[in-house]
Short mmCIF file of C-alpha atoms in Angstrom, two decimals:
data_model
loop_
_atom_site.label_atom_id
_atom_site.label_comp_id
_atom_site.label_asym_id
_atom_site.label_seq_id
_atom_site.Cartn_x
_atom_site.Cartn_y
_atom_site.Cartn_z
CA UNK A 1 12.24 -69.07 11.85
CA UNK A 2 10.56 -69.80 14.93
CA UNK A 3 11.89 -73.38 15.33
CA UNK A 4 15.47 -72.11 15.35
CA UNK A 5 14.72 -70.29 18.51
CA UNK A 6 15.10 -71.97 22.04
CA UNK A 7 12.15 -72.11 23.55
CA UNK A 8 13.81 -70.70 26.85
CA UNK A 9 16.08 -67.93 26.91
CA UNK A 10 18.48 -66.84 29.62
CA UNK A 11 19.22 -62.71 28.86
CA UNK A 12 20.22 -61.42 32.04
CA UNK A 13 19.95 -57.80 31.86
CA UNK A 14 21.14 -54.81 34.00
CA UNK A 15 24.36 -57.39 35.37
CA UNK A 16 27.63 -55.94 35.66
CA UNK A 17 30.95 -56.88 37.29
CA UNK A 18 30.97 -55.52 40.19
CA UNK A 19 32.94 -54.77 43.68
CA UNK A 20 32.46 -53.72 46.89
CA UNK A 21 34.23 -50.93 48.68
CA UNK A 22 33.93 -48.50 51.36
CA UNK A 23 29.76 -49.57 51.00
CA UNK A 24 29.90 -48.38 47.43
CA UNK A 25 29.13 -50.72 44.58
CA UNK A 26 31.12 -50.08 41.49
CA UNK A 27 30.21 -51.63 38.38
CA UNK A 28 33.65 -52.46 36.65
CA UNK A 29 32.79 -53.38 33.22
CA UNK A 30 31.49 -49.62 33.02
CA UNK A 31 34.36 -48.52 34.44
CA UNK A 32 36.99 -49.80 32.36
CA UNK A 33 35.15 -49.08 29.03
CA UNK A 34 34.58 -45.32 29.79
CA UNK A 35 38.35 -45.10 30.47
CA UNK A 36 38.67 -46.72 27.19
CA UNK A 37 36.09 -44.66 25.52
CA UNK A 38 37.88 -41.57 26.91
CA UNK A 39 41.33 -42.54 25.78
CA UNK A 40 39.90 -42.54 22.51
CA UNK A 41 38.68 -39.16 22.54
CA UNK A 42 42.12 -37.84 23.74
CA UNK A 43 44.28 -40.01 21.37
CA UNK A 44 41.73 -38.45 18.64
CA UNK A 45 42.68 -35.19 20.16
CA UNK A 46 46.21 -35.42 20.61
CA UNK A 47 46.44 -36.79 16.78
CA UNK A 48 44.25 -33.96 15.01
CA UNK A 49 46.54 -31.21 17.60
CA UNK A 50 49.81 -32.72 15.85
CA UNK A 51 48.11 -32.63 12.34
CA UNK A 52 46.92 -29.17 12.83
CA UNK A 53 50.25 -27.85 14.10
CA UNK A 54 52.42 -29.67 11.92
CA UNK A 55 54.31 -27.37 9.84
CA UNK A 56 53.78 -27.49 6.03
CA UNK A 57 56.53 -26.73 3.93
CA UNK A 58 54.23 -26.38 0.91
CA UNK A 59 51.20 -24.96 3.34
CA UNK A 60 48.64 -27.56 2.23
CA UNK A 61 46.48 -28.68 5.03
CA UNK A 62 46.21 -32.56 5.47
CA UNK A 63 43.24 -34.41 5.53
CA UNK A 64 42.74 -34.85 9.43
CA UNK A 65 42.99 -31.20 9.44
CA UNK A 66 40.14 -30.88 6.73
CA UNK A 67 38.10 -32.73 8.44
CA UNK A 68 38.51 -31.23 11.58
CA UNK A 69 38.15 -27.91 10.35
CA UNK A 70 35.43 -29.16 8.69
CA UNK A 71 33.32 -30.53 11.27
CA UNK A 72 34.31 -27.73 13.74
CA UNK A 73 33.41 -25.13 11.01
CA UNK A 74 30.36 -26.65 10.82
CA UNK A 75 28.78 -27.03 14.46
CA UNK A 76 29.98 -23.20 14.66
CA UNK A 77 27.70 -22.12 11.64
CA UNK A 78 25.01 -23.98 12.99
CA UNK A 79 25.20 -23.01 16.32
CA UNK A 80 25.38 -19.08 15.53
CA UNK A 81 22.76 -19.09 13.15
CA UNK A 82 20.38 -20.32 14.99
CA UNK A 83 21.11 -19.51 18.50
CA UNK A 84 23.97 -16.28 17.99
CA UNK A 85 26.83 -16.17 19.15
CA UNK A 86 27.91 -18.17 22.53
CA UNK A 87 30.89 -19.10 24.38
CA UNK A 88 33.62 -20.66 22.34
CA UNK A 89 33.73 -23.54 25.07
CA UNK A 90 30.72 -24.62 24.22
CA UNK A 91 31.40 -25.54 20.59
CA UNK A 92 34.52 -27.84 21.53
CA UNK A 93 32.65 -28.97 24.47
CA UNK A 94 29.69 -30.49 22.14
CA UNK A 95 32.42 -32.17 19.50
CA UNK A 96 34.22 -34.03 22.51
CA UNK A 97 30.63 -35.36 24.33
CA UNK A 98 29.86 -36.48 20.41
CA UNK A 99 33.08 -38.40 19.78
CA UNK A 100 33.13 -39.70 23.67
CA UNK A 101 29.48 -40.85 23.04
CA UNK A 102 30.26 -42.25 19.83
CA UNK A 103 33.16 -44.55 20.84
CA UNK A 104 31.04 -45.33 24.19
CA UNK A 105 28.23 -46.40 21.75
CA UNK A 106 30.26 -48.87 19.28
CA UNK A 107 31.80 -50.58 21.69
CA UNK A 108 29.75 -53.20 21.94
CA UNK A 109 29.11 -53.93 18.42
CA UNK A 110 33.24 -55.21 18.82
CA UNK A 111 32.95 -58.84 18.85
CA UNK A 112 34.91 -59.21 22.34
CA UNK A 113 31.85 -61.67 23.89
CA UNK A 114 33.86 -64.55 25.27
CA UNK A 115 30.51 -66.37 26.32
CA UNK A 116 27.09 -65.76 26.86
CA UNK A 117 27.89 -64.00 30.38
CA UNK A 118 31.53 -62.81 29.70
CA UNK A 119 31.39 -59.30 27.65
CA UNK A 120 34.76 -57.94 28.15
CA UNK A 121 33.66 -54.17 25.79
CA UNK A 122 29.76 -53.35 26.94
CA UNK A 123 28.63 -50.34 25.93
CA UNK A 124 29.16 -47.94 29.05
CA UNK A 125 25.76 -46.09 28.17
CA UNK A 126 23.42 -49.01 28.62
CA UNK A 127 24.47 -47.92 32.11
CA UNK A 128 22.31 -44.85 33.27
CA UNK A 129 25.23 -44.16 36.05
CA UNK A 130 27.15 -42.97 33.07
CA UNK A 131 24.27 -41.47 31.47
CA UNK A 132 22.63 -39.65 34.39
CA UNK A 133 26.42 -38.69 35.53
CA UNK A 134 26.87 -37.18 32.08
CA UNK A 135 23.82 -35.40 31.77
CA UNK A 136 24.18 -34.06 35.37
CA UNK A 137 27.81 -32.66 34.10
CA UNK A 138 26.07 -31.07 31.52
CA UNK A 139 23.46 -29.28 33.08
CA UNK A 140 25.84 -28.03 35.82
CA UNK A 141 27.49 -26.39 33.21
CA UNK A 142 24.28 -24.97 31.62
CA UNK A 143 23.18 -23.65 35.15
CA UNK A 144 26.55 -21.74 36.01
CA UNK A 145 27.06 -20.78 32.28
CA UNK A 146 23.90 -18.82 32.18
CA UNK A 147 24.42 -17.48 35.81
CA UNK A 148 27.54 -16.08 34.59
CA UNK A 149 26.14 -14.50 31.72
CA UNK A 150 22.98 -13.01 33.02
CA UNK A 151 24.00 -12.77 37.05
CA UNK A 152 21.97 -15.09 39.52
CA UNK A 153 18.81 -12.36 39.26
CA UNK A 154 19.06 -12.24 35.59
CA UNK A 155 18.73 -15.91 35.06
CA UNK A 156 16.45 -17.12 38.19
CA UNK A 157 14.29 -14.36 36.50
CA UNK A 158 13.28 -16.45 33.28
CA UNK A 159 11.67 -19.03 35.11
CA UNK A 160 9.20 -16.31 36.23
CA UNK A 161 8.06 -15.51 32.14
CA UNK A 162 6.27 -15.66 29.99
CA UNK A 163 3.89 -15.23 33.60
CA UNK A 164 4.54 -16.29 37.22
CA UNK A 165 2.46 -18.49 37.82
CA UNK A 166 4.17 -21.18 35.57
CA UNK A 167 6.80 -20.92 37.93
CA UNK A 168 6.16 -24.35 39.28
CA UNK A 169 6.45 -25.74 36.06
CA UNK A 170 9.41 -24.14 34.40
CA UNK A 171 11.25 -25.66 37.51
CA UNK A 172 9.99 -28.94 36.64
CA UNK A 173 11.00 -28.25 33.48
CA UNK A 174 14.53 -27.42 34.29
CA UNK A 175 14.96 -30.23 36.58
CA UNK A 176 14.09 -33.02 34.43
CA UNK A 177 16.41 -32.03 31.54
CA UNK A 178 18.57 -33.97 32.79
CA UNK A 179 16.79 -37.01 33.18
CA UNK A 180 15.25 -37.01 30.18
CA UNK A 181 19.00 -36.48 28.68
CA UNK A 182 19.89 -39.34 30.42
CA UNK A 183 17.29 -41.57 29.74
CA UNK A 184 16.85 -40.91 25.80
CA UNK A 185 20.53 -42.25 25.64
CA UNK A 186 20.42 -45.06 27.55
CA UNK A 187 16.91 -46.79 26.54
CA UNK A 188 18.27 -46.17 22.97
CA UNK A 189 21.45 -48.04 23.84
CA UNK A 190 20.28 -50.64 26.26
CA UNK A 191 17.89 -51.73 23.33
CA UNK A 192 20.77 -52.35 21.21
CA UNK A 193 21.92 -54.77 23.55
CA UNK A 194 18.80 -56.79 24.20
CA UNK A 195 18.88 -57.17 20.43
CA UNK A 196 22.33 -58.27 19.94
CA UNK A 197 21.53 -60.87 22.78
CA UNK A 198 18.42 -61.85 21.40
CA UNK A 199 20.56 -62.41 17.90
CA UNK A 200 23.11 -64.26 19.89
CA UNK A 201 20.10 -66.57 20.69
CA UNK A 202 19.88 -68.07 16.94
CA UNK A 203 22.21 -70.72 15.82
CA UNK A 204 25.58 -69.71 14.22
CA UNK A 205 24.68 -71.02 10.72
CA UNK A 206 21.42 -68.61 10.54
CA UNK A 207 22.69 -65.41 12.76
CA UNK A 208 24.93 -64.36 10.87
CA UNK A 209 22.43 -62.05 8.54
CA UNK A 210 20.50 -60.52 11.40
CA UNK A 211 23.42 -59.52 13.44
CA UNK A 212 25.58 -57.68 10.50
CA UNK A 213 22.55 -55.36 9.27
CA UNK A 214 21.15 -55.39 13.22
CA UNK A 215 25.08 -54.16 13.76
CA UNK A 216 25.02 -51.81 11.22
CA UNK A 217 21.79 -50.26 12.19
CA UNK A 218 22.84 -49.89 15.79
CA UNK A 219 25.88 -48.50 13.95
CA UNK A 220 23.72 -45.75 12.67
CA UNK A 221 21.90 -45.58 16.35
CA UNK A 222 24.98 -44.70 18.54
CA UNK A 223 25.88 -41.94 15.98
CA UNK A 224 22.56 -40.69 16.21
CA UNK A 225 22.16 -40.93 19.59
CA UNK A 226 25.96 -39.38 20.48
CA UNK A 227 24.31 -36.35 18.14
CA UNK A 228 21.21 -35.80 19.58
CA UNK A 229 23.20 -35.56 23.24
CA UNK A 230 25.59 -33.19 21.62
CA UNK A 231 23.21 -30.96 19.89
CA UNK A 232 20.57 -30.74 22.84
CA UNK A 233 23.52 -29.73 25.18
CA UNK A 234 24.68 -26.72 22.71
CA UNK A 235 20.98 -26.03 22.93
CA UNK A 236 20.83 -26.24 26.39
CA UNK A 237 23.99 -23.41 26.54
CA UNK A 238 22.43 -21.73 23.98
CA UNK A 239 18.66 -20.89 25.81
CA UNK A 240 20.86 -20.50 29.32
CA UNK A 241 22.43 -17.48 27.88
CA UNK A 242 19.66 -16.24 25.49
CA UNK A 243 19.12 -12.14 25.54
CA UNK A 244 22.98 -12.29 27.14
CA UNK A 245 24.46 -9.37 24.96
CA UNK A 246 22.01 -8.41 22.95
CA UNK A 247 21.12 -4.98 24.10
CA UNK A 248 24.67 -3.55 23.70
CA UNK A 249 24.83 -5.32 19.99
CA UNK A 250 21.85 -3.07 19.40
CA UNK A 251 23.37 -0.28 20.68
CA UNK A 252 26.79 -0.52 18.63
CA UNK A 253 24.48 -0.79 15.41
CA UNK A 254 23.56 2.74 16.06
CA UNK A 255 26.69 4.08 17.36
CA UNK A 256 25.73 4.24 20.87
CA UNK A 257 28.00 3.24 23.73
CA UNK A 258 26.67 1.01 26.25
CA UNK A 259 26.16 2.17 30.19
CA UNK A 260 28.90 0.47 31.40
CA UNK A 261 31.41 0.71 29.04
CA UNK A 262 34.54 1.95 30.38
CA UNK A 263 35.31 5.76 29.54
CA UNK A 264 37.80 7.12 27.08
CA UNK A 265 40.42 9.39 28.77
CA UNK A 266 42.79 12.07 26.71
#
């Protein structure tokens, strides 16, 4: 297997089409395949909205709305069992990062490689600007999510337990979420790619075995990957606004009415 190799390869990695403007670099092959991811996502959307709105003489769902229902139904079970009961925004907000990541992912197993330096559909994550720009969007979110649940006291105050003097390190903590967000995706992805390059290396007559299973493992990869990014993010929502609500549950269980709920006039 060895002698089918070259003995010198040429993988350039980390190369994108770029241009110049204002001082700003723009890489456009990441560009154009997020837009293309995204369109995607809202022609996915836009088709399971029509489905699910469609009117049904005979009232029996249809199978895009089955399997919407179905995968929506799902994340919400999951996410309330084990973390209670958060924001509905959330839930929608974790199926459309999964789907966006999923179609970002599979682009480049497409076979649009014109040469060895022409790749017309890369996979936008093996880009951490599109990584660390998602997982920055995400832990915005967390921050002013939990803010708004607990207030700005309520919520600065957790970094302060279990004791204060881990202070310094729940910080640290809290700031690298988002790196290590980033990062898990994109190694995962960029990996992909050095592998489908490497296969690209071996003559046609002998690549073709390698590159359909290594295609449909990194089939298997971007799903996994576009899950773990979805699921850590409900997570990440879900610990924000942990405690959030909890102490007037406990008082409607016994028939007590919270402090600050409004009073009942005759």
């Amino acid at each position: 297997m060895i002698g089918l190799l070259p003995l010198e390869t040429d993988i350039k990695i980390g190369e994108h089409v770029e241009r110049q403007f204002l001082g700003m670099t723009f890489n456009m092959d990441t560009i154009w395949t997020t837009l293309i991811a995204g369109a995607l996502v809202l022609i996915l959307g836009f088709v399971a909205r029509r489905a699910l709105t469609k009117p049904e003489p005979d009232h029996v769902p249809t199978k895009v709305q089955l399997i919407w229902e179905a995968i929506v139904g799902q994340v919400n079970t999951q996410v309330e069992d084990n973390l209670g009961k958060i924001h509905p925004v959330v839930v929608p907000l974790a199926v459309a990062l999964f789907f966006f990541i999923l179609f970002a992912n599979w682009l480049e197993l497409l076979p649009t490689e014109i040469n060895h330096d022409v790749h017309l559909l890369p996979a936008p994550t093996a880009d951490t600007n599109l990584t660390y720009a998602m997982a920055i969007m995400a832990m915005v979110g967390v921050w002013i999510y939990g803010i708004r649940e607990k207030g700005v006291k309520g919520y600065f105050k957790h970094f302060l337990e279990p004791f204060p003097i881990l202070l310094p390190l729940n910080i640290l903590e809290e700031l690298t979420k988002p790196i290590t967000l980033a990062l898990r995706l994109f190694g995962n992805i960029f990996a992909g790619g050095i592998m489908l390059a490497l296969i690209g290396l071996i003559p046609w007559y002998a690549a073709w075995a390698p590159n359909l299973l290594w295609k449909l493992f990194d089939m298997a990869i971007g799903g996994i990957q576009a899950f773990i990014f979805a699921l850590l993010t409900v997570l990440y929502f879900g610990m924000a606004g942990a405690g959030h609500g909890e102490h007037d549950e406990d008082h409607a269980e016994h028939g007590e009415v919270p402090e600050d709920a409004p009073a009942l006039t005759h």
